[in-house]
Amino acid sequence: MVNEVVFLSSWFSPFGMRIKIALAEKGIKYEYKEENLQDKSPLLLKMNPVHKKVPVLIHNGKPICESLVIVQYIDEVWKEKCQLLPSDAYLRAQARFWADFIDQKVFECSRKTCMSRGEETEVAKKELIESLKVLEGELGKKHYFGGEKFGYVDLSFIPFYIWFYSYEKFGKFSMEAEFPKLTAWTERCLKKESVSNSLADKEKVYHFIVQMRKKCGID
Ligand code: GS8
């Protein structure tokens, strides 16, 4: 069977980085197309007409949208190598729960922490610290969120590492002091080439956010 894989994303998208890591973990060859979100390509608009967002994976001409859906698709289609979701149904449900928590809670309050000022930043920062504490507790003494092996929850969360530097700058707190377990977990994840080769530079992301803040009139 032919396996033509095209991947649309933007360099700064943490959601896109999930797909990059999954493709690297599975050793899948693909063509990467960088999207300019200020001037979206006809291909992106055709392949994701509902949300018009990256990432999109196009497998043999058929689009799959939403990063967590894409990762699950990759795991099901390329199932021989390096399973990302657990095979046990209960553990699989738990993994999906935490990935959803990362998107619903962590992403939302981290975006607000970096893209606000004054009182609004303080409220968002408090919520961000609370949700990261929940993740720190869930990780506990484990090596990775799923246990001994890097998996779906790790892959869903590690792209936000590139924002940690910006959390510290805008939220004025130290990730290492507040979250020693998450910090050690980050270092473990970064030792994996699939991860380190897929993440954007954290300072470049910080400067991008600084520009976005100016554009949105926050600074
Ligand atoms: C989020 C994708 C997203 O926000 C997912 O794939 O998991 N829930 C989705 N993509 C952003 C870029 S990253 O911040 C995007 O494409 N934005 C374009 C727009 O909003 O027009």
XYZ file of C-alpha atoms and ligand atoms in Angstrom:
240
model
C 0.000 0.000 0.000
C 1.241 3.503 -0.804
C 1.764 5.698 2.182
C 1.885 9.284 1.069
C 2.008 11.522 4.125
C 1.854 15.316 3.982
C 1.967 17.352 7.183
C 0.850 20.989 7.421
C 1.900 23.068 10.409
C 3.557 26.289 11.550
C 6.956 26.334 13.245
C 5.644 27.714 16.561
C 2.597 25.435 16.928
C 2.871 23.169 19.989
C -0.011 21.149 18.503
C 2.016 20.596 15.339
C 5.006 19.482 17.428
C 2.906 16.617 18.797
C 2.568 15.302 15.253
C 6.268 15.780 14.492
C 7.151 13.724 17.583
C 4.627 10.993 16.731
C 5.914 10.747 13.136
C 9.513 10.590 14.405
C 8.681 7.951 17.043
C 7.093 5.798 14.338
C 9.827 6.486 11.769
C 7.287 7.690 9.166
C 8.564 9.585 6.124
C 6.535 12.652 5.194
C 6.519 15.908 3.320
C 6.355 18.982 5.566
C 4.605 22.160 4.434
C 5.006 25.282 6.552
C 1.818 27.365 6.776
C 1.715 31.124 7.106
C -1.340 31.589 9.333
C -1.659 35.251 8.272
C -2.136 34.060 4.711
C -3.452 30.487 4.818
C -2.799 28.294 1.792
C -5.670 27.004 -0.398
C -4.511 23.501 0.622
C -5.029 24.218 4.346
C -8.455 25.789 3.724
C -9.471 22.793 1.623
C -8.129 20.179 4.067
C -9.424 21.806 7.265
C -12.495 23.775 6.134
C -14.124 23.628 9.594
C -11.407 25.110 11.854
C -8.881 26.330 9.219
C -6.108 25.531 11.718
C -2.853 23.609 11.760
C -1.829 20.859 12.234
C -3.357 18.767 9.468
C -2.103 15.368 8.363
C -2.933 14.294 4.822
C -2.644 10.539 4.424
C -2.987 9.291 0.846
C -4.935 12.450 -0.013
C -7.313 12.277 2.978
C -7.096 14.914 5.737
C -7.103 14.276 9.481
C -7.482 17.346 11.730
C -7.008 18.117 15.449
C -3.661 17.149 16.928
C -4.886 14.555 19.445
C -7.074 12.908 16.811
C -4.090 12.843 14.432
C -1.792 11.243 17.033
C -4.394 8.546 17.745
C -4.785 7.946 13.986
C -1.015 7.610 13.539
C -0.873 5.178 16.458
C -3.663 3.038 14.968
C -2.433 3.007 11.375
C 1.279 2.472 12.129
C 0.636 0.133 15.030
C 3.639 -2.163 14.593
C 6.219 0.305 15.836
C 6.360 1.971 19.227
C 2.828 2.013 20.614
C 1.868 5.442 21.977
C -1.504 4.746 23.611
C -1.772 1.903 26.143
C -3.433 -1.322 24.915
C -5.565 -1.604 28.065
C -8.914 0.197 27.529
C -8.997 1.741 31.015
C -5.420 3.050 30.770
C -6.200 4.339 27.280
C -9.193 6.255 28.666
C -6.984 7.695 31.420
C -4.364 8.812 28.886
C -7.087 10.559 26.827
C -8.390 12.227 29.983
C -4.975 13.764 30.754
C -4.385 14.875 27.178
C -7.783 16.590 27.293
C -6.859 18.224 30.627
C -3.679 19.578 29.016
C -5.690 21.144 26.178
C -8.644 22.390 28.232
C -6.807 23.653 31.312
C -3.053 23.981 30.840
C -3.120 25.388 27.317
C -5.919 27.868 28.030
C -4.379 29.378 31.164
C -0.853 29.372 29.729
C -2.134 31.295 26.698
C -3.836 33.795 29.014
C -0.692 34.122 31.189
C 1.399 35.011 28.141
C -1.206 37.115 26.338
C -2.544 39.435 29.047
C -1.392 42.052 31.535
C -1.984 43.198 35.118
C -4.749 41.555 37.112
C -5.700 39.262 34.223
C -2.157 37.812 34.150
C -2.256 37.248 37.927
C -5.538 35.309 37.693
C -4.327 33.233 34.716
C -0.962 32.553 36.387
C -2.676 31.278 39.548
C -4.804 28.938 37.468
C -1.775 27.827 35.426
C 0.213 26.994 38.570
C -2.754 25.062 39.983
C -3.154 22.980 36.830
C 0.596 22.320 36.569
C 0.516 21.175 40.226
C -2.165 18.672 39.247
C 0.111 17.341 36.488
C 3.098 17.284 38.864
C 0.976 15.150 41.229
C -0.156 12.841 38.430
C 3.447 12.307 37.304
C 4.502 11.608 40.906
C 7.451 9.239 41.064
C 6.866 7.858 37.583
C 9.474 8.203 34.851
C 6.860 9.158 32.271
C 3.132 9.844 32.621
C 2.268 6.323 31.443
C 5.003 4.643 33.525
C 8.362 3.464 32.205
C 7.772 4.294 28.559
C 7.349 7.647 26.764
C 3.753 7.734 25.475
C 0.640 9.661 24.518
C 0.400 11.986 27.548
C 4.121 12.839 27.428
C 3.843 13.550 23.725
C 0.768 15.740 24.301
C 2.419 17.827 26.996
C 6.124 18.098 26.113
C 5.595 20.638 23.265
C 4.505 23.109 25.951
C 8.067 22.976 27.260
C 8.905 25.630 24.657
C 6.445 27.927 26.461
C 7.863 27.308 29.958
C 10.463 30.045 29.394
C 7.672 32.464 28.457
C 5.569 31.402 31.499
C 8.566 32.318 33.658
C 9.077 35.665 31.914
C 5.441 36.805 31.851
C 4.240 35.005 34.992
C 7.411 35.813 36.950
C 7.920 32.422 38.572
C 10.503 29.655 38.332
C 9.329 26.379 36.777
C 12.208 24.486 38.398
C 11.433 25.799 41.900
C 7.663 25.243 41.613
C 7.728 21.975 39.665
C 10.859 19.883 40.309
C 9.258 16.636 39.074
C 7.988 18.164 35.832
C 11.424 19.745 35.312
C 13.187 16.370 35.686
C 10.577 14.778 33.372
C 11.237 17.520 30.776
C 14.950 16.721 30.845
C 14.206 13.009 30.355
C 11.936 13.752 27.390
C 14.473 16.111 25.801
C 17.058 13.315 25.763
C 14.907 11.606 23.143
C 15.833 12.673 19.610
C 12.206 12.430 18.470
C 11.463 15.189 21.000
C 14.546 17.418 20.833
C 14.468 17.469 17.010
C 10.773 18.381 16.969
C 10.624 21.323 19.356
C 11.097 24.962 18.371
C 13.631 27.132 20.186
C 12.119 28.512 23.415
C 13.712 31.966 23.060
C 12.494 32.263 19.470
C 8.990 31.411 20.734
C 9.334 34.020 23.500
C 10.272 36.719 20.942
C 7.350 35.626 18.771
C 4.995 36.075 21.765
C 6.527 39.511 22.489
C 5.703 40.530 18.899
C 2.174 39.081 19.149
C 1.591 41.064 22.354
C 2.607 44.269 20.559
C 0.392 43.430 17.598
C -2.580 42.770 19.918
C -1.950 46.047 21.807
C -1.084 44.313 25.125
C 2.307 46.098 25.380
C -5.643 23.525 18.098
C -4.880 23.954 16.849
C -4.499 25.431 16.872
O -4.906 26.196 17.765
C -5.410 21.018 17.779
O -4.955 20.742 16.664
O -5.169 20.343 18.778
N -7.227 21.988 19.046
C -6.363 22.202 17.910
N -3.738 25.862 15.854
C -3.378 27.263 15.711
C -1.852 27.397 15.640
S -1.054 26.922 17.163
O -1.559 27.967 18.259
C -3.927 27.766 14.363
O -3.841 27.107 13.369
N -4.475 28.982 14.382
C -4.971 29.613 13.198
C -6.220 30.409 13.446
O -6.738 30.389 14.571
O -6.699 31.033 12.494
